[in-house]
Amino acid sequence: MSASSLPWEAPSSATAALVLLGVILSSSILADALAARTRLPRISLLVLVGVGVAFVQQALLGHSDARPLDGLGEPLIQVALVMVAFLLGGELTLDRLRHTGPLILIVSLSVIGVGVLAVGIGLWLLGFPLVVAASLAAISVATDPAAVSETVRESGDTRLRARLLMGIVAIDDGWGVLAFGLTMALLGWWLSGEGSLALVHAAWELGGALLLGTLVGLPAAWLTGRLRPGEPTQVEAIALILLLAGLADWLDVSALLAAMVAGALVANLSRHHTRSFNEIEHIEWPFLVFFFVLSGASIDLMRLDDALGLTLAYLLLRLGGRYLGGVLGVRLARSRQAELPHDIGLALTPQAGVAMGMALLAMERFPEHGGVLIAAVVASTVVFEVLGPLMVRHVLR
């Protein structure tokens, strides 16, 4: 039978996207089964599935510019991150902050400060350009809240170290956006004298996110959960997440920070329901599956050899900086030292979408260094996403 007489035709892009979505979700079922047998984190397995997709597309099929799901992948990743950020913001209740707030601040700033210095100064001393060293130092601040929170949730750990990690990752990306914006401003001023424009953009990205989170979170805190007794409905939860993701993208502000602010407001001001959008926890896992697989699939395998030395240096310096920062933070904690492991900084190594977004912004600002920055960040992100959950489990033990 000839090809023209076959009863089917090549699938359209929409049909192919639907099939791929089903395949990605099916891979999560296999990852769950394999994780149960091998005790490997399912997050790491899903990232490896994404790397396998990238290998098939780029190495076997020769489609170096192809990306899974085309334009659909970015919104799915954005929604997943906003869900995670909103839930993490819900962890920042006043009662909890009274007990662990100062500790979160001490350990977080210690890990970030030491980590930035280790990466920035280390790369500069190794001979890499100042723009590359400073950009990667700022990018190193970002932590993947999805990987950390999901691993902590899987462990069922409720000790101080687990609560501390959840609190730190809830604010780490806020520190990351601030550090990156200030770094770009200083580099712009140093190289071209245009730092004021970058500083204004960073201020809007942070201030606009706080404003958006407040404008969405305040009415949500009063309105949600009133249609029926008990917890808010899934429709309300999904509506809030989509509004936060869409408006943040439209206004060019940090969606993560806006979602954290909204989540914290709902958690602290909603007296008529017990938890901040419990329904989101019931629906977030499929979106997290898309996020982890698509993060792994975004790697450009053809550019890895161009940035091998930079990637290895960044990996080692970031790990060393996080470890030493954690040691310093635990020592500064004083009265809580006995309850915290000295290597808690290693649990803050996962890095994903936020770091990639920062790398893209750095590439737009400094195109002459953009290629090597993107290659190094994407390659290291895959490594951190695979090793990060293992380190979180190690610290929790």
Short mmCIF file of N, CA and C in Angstrom, two decimals, residues 9 82 104 121 128 192 205 214 261 275:
data_model
loop_
_atom_site.label_atom_id
_atom_site.label_comp_id
_atom_site.label_asym_id
_atom_site.label_seq_id
_atom_site.Cartn_x
_atom_site.Cartn_y
_atom_site.Cartn_z
N GLU A 9 -2.95 10.71 8.22
CA GLU A 9 -1.99 11.68 7.76
C GLU A 9 -1.04 12.02 8.92
N VAL A 82 4.63 29.20 39.51
CA VAL A 82 3.74 30.07 40.27
C VAL A 82 2.99 29.27 41.33
N ILE A 104 15.70 31.85 59.47
CA ILE A 104 15.64 31.82 58.01
C ILE A 104 16.52 32.92 57.43
N ILE A 121 34.32 35.59 42.74
CA ILE A 121 35.77 35.74 42.88
C ILE A 121 36.50 34.53 42.30
N PHE A 128 38.21 33.94 33.88
CA PHE A 128 37.02 34.18 33.07
C PHE A 128 36.69 35.68 33.08
N SER A 192 29.14 50.65 30.29
CA SER A 192 28.60 51.61 29.34
C SER A 192 27.98 52.85 29.97
N GLU A 205 10.80 45.34 38.59
CA GLU A 205 10.58 43.90 38.66
C GLU A 205 10.29 43.46 40.07
N THR A 214 0.15 41.97 46.14
CA THR A 214 -0.76 42.58 47.11
C THR A 214 -2.14 42.81 46.50
N VAL A 261 4.05 36.65 47.62
CA VAL A 261 3.36 37.70 48.38
C VAL A 261 1.87 37.36 48.50
N ARG A 275 -6.16 26.41 55.44
CA ARG A 275 -4.89 26.39 54.73
C ARG A 275 -4.98 27.22 53.47
#
